[in-house]
mmCIF file of C-alpha atoms in Angstrom:
data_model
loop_
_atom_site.group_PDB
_atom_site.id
_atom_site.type_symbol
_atom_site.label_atom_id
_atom_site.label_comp_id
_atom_site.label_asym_id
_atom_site.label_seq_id
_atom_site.Cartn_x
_atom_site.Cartn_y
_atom_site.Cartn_z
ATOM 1 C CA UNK A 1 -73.708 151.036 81.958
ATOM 2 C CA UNK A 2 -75.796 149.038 84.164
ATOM 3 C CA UNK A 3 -75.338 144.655 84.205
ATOM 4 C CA UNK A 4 -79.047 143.190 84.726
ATOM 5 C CA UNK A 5 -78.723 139.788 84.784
ATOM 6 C CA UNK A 6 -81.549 137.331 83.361
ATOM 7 C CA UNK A 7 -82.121 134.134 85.106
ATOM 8 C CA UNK A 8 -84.285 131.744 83.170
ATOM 9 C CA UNK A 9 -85.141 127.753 83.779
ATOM 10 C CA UNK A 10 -88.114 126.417 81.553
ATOM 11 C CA UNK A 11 -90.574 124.323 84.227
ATOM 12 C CA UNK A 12 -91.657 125.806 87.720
ATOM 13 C CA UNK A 13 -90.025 122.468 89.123
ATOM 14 C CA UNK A 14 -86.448 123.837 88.187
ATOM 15 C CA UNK A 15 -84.603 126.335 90.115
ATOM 16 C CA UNK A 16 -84.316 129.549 87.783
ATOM 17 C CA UNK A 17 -82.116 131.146 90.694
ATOM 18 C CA UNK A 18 -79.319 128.595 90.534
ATOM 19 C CA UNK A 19 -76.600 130.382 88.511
ATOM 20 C CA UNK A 20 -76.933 133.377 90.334
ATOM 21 C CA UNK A 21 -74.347 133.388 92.504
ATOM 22 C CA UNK A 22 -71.893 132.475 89.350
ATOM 23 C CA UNK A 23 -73.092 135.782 87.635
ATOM 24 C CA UNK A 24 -72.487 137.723 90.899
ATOM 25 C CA UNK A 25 -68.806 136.406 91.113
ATOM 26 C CA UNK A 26 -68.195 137.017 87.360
ATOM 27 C CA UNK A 27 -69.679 140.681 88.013
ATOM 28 C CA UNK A 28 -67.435 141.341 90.946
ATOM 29 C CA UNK A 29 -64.089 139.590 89.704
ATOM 30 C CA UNK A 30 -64.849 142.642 87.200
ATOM 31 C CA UNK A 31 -65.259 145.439 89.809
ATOM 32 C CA UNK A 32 -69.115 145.676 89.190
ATOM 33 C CA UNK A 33 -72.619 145.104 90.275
ATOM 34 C CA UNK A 34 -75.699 143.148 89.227
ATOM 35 C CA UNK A 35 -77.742 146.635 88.957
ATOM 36 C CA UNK A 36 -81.011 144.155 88.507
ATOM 37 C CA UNK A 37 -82.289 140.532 88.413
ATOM 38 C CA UNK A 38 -84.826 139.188 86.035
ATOM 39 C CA UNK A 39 -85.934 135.692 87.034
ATOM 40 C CA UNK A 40 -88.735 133.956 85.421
ATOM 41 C CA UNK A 41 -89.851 130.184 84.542
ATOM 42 C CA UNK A 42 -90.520 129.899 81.177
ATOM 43 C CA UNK A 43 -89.574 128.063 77.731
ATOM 44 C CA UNK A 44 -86.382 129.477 75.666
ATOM 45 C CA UNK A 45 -88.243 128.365 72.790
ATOM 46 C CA UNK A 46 -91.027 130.782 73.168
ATOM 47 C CA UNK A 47 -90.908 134.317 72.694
ATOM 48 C CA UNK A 48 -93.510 134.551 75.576
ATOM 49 C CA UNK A 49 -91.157 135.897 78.263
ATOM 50 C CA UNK A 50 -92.229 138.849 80.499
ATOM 51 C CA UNK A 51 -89.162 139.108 82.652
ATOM 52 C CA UNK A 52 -87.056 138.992 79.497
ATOM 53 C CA UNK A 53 -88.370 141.665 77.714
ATOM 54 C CA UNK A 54 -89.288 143.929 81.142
ATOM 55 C CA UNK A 55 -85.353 143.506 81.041
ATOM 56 C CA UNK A 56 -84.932 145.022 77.719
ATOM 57 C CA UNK A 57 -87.175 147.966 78.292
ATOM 58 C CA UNK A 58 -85.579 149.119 81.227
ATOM 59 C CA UNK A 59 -82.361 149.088 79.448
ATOM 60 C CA UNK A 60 -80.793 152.113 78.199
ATOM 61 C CA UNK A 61 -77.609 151.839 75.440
ATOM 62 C CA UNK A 62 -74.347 150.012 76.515
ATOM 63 C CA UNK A 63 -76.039 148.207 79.175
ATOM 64 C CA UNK A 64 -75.604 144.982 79.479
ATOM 65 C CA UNK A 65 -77.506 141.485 79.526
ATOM 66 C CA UNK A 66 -75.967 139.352 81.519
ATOM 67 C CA UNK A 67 -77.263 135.169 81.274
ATOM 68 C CA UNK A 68 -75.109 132.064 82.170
ATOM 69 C CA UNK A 69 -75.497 130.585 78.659
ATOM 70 C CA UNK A 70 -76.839 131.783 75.880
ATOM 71 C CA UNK A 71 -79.538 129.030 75.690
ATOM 72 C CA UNK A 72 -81.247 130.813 78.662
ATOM 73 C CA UNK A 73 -81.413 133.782 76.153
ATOM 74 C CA UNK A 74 -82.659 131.735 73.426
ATOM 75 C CA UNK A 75 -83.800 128.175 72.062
ATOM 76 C CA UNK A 76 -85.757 129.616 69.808
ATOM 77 C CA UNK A 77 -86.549 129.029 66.165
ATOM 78 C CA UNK A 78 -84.425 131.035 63.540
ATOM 79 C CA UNK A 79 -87.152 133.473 62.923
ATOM 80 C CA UNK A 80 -87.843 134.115 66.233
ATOM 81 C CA UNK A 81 -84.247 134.374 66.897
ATOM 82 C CA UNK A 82 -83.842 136.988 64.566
ATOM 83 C CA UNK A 83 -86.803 138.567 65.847
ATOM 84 C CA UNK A 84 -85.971 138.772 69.383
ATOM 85 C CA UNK A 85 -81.692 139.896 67.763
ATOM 86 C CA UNK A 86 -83.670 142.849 66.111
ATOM 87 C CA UNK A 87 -84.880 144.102 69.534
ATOM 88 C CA UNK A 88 -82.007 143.645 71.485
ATOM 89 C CA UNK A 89 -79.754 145.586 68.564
ATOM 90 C CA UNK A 90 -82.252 148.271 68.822
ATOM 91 C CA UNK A 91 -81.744 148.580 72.293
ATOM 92 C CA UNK A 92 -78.262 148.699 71.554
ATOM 93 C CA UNK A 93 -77.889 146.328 74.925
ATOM 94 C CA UNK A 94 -74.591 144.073 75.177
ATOM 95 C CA UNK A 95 -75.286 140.266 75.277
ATOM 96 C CA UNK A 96 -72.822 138.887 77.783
ATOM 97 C CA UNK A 97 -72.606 135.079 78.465
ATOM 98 C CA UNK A 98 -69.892 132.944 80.801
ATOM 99 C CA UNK A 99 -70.737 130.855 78.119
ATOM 100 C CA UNK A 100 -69.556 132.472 75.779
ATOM 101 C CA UNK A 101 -65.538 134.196 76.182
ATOM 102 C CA UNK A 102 -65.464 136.551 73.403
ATOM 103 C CA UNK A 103 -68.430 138.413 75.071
ATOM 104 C CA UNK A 104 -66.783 139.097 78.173
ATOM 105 C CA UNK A 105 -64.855 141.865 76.478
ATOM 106 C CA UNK A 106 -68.003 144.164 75.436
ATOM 107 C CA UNK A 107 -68.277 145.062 79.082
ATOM 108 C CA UNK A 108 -65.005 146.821 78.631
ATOM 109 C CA UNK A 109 -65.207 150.716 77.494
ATOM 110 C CA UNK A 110 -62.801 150.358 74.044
ATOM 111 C CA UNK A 111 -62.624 152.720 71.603
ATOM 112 C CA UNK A 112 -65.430 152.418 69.062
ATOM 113 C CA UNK A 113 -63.887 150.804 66.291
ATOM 114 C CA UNK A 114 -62.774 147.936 68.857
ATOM 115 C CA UNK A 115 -66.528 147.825 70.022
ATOM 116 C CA UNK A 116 -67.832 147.806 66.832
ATOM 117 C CA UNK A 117 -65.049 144.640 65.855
ATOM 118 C CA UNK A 118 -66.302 142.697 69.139
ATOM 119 C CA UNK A 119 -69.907 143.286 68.551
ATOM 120 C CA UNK A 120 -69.780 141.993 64.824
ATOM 121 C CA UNK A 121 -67.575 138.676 66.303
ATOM 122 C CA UNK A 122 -70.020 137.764 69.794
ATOM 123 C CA UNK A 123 -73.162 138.654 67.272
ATOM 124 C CA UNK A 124 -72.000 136.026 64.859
ATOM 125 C CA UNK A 125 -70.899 133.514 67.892
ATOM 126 C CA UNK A 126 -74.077 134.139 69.670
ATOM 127 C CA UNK A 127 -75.974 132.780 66.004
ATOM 128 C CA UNK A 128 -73.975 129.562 66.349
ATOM 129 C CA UNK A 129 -74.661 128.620 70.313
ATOM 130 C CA UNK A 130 -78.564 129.908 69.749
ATOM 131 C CA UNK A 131 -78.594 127.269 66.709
ATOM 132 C CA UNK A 132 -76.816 124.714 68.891
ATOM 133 C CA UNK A 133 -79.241 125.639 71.312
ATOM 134 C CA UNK A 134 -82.484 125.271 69.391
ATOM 135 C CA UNK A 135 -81.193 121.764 67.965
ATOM 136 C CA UNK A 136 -80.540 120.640 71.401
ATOM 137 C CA UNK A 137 -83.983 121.394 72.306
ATOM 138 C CA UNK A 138 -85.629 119.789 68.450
ATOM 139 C CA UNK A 139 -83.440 116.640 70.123
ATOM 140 C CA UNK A 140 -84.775 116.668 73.670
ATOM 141 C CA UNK A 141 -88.324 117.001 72.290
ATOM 142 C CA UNK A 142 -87.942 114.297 69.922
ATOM 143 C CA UNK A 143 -86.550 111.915 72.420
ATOM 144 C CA UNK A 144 -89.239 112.824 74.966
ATOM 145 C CA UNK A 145 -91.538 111.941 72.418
ATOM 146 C CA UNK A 146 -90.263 108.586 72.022
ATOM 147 C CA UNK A 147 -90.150 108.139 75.205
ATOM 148 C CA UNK A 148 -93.439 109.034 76.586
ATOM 149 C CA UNK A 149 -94.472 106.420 73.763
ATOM 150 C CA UNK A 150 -91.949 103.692 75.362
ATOM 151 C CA UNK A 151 -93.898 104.427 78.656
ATOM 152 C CA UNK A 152 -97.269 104.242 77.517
ATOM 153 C CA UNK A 153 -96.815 101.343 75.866
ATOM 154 C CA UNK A 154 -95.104 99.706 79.391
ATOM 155 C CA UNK A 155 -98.014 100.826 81.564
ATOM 156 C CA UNK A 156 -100.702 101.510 79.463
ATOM 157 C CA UNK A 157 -102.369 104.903 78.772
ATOM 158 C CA UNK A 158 -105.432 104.479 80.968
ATOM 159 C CA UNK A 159 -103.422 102.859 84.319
ATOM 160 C CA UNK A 160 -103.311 103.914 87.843
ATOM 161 C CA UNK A 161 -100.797 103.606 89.824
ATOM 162 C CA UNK A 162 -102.154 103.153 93.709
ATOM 163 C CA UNK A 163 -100.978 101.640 96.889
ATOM 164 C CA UNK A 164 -97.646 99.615 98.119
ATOM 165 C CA UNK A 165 -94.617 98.743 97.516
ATOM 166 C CA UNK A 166 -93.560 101.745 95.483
ATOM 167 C CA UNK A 167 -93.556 101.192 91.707
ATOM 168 C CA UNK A 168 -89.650 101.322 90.884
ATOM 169 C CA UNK A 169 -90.177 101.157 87.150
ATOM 170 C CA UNK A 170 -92.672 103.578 87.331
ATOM 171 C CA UNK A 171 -90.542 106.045 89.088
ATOM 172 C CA UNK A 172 -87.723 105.151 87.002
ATOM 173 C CA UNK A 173 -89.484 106.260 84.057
ATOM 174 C CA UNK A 174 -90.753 109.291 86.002
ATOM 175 C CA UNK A 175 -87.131 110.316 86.527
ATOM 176 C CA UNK A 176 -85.816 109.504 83.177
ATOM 177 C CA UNK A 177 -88.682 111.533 81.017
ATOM 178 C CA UNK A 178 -87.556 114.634 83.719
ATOM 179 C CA UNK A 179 -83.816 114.135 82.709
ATOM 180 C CA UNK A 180 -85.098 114.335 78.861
ATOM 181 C CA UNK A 181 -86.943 117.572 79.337
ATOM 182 C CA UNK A 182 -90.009 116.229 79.689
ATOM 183 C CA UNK A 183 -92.989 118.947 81.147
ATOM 184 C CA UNK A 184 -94.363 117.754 84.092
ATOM 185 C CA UNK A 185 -97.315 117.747 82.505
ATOM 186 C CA UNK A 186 -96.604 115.627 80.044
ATOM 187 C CA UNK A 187 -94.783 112.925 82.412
ATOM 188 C CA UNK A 188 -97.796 112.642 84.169
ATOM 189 C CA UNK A 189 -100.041 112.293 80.989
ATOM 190 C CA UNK A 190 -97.570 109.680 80.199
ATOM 191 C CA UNK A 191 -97.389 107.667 83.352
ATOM 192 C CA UNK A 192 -100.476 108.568 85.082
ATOM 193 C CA UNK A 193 -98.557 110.395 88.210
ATOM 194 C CA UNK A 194 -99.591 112.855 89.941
ATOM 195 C CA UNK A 195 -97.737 116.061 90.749
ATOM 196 C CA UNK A 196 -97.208 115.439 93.843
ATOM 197 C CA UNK A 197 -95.351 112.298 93.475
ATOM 198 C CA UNK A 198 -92.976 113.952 90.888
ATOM 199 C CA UNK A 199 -92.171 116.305 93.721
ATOM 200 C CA UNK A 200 -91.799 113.695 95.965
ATOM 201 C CA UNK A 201 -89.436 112.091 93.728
ATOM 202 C CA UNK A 202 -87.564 115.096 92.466
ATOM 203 C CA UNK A 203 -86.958 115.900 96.081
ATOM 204 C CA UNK A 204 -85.759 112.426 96.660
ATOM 205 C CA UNK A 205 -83.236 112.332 93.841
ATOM 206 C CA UNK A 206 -82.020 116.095 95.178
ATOM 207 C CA UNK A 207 -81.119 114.298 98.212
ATOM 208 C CA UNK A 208 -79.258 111.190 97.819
ATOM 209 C CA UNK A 209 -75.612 111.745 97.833
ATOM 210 C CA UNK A 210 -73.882 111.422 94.672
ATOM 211 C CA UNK A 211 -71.774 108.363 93.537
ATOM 212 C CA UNK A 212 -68.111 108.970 94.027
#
């Protein structure tokens, strides 16, 4: 039984290493090894994952996938969902989450009919968090939505944003369609950005200190 762990953030801008070191410790409190690493920036809404699926084909049965939360498996739609449950069953790999407690048990070597009881529970807990998961993701769309329209409407479609003193409501905005999910792309359709200032501002807010 090998543990390959998949690491997964949706934008290029976000760190898709960052719970890494949390699956190592989880792996080693257990007496075991990441065998492999999958990393990859894309959408858990879209099937479209090379990493994920390079994953499942170098699996062989009882190995296990090991993710930080199940919505880096999966915010997908219920037929894809099902679609993407179908392959990993027929794998016969072990979906593992720290997410998700009753998992942490299938890395264990029970006796079948224990197995087969903790396979049927996680399966049906995994359903629930991917469903959570997708609705969280129908939210953070819609509210995007509404609030690239917010910003349009404050700075107009067609404006660009040049020179000094920096535009504080502008950035504000910036930083506030990021913390809603927003693409990049679409926060710079929005407010007329470029890249390079979302970086510049991303970087910024990684940097000031947190308020105690």
């Amino acid at each position: 039984m090998f543990l390959r762990a998949y690491l997964r953030a949706s934008t290029e801008g976000q760190d898709a290493t960052r719970a890494l070191e949390d699956l190592q410790t989880f792996a080693m409190e257990r007496g075991m090894k990441i065998a492999a690493r999958y990393i990859e920036n894309e959408s858990g809404a879209s099937l479209k994952r090379p990493e994920l699926f390079r994953l499942l084909d170098d699996s062989q049965p009882g190995d296990v996938l090991l993710i930080e939360q199940v919505d880096r498996l999966s915010r997908l739609n219920a037929e894809d969902w099902q679609s993407l449950k179908a392959t990993i069953a027929a794998k016969r790999v072990r979906v593992v989450a720290l997410d998700l407690p009753t998992s942490w048990q299938l890395i264990d070597q029970g006796d079948e009919m224990t197995q087969r009881l903790l396979e049927a529970l996680n399966g049906m807990m995994l359903d629930m968090l991917a469903a959570i998961a997708r609705k969280d993701y129908d939210d953070r769309r819609r509210r995007t939505a509404q609030g690239i329209a917010k910003a349009k409407l404050k700075t107009g479609k067609d404006k660009v944003y040049r020179g000094r003193p920096e535009n504080v409501e502008r950035n504000t905005n910036i930083l506030a369609l990021l913390a809603q999910g927003a693409t990049w792309s679409q926060v710079c359709k929005a407010t007329s950005a470029s890249r390079s200032t979302l970086s510049r501002l991303v970087k910024q807010q990684a940097a000031t200190p947190p308020l105690l």
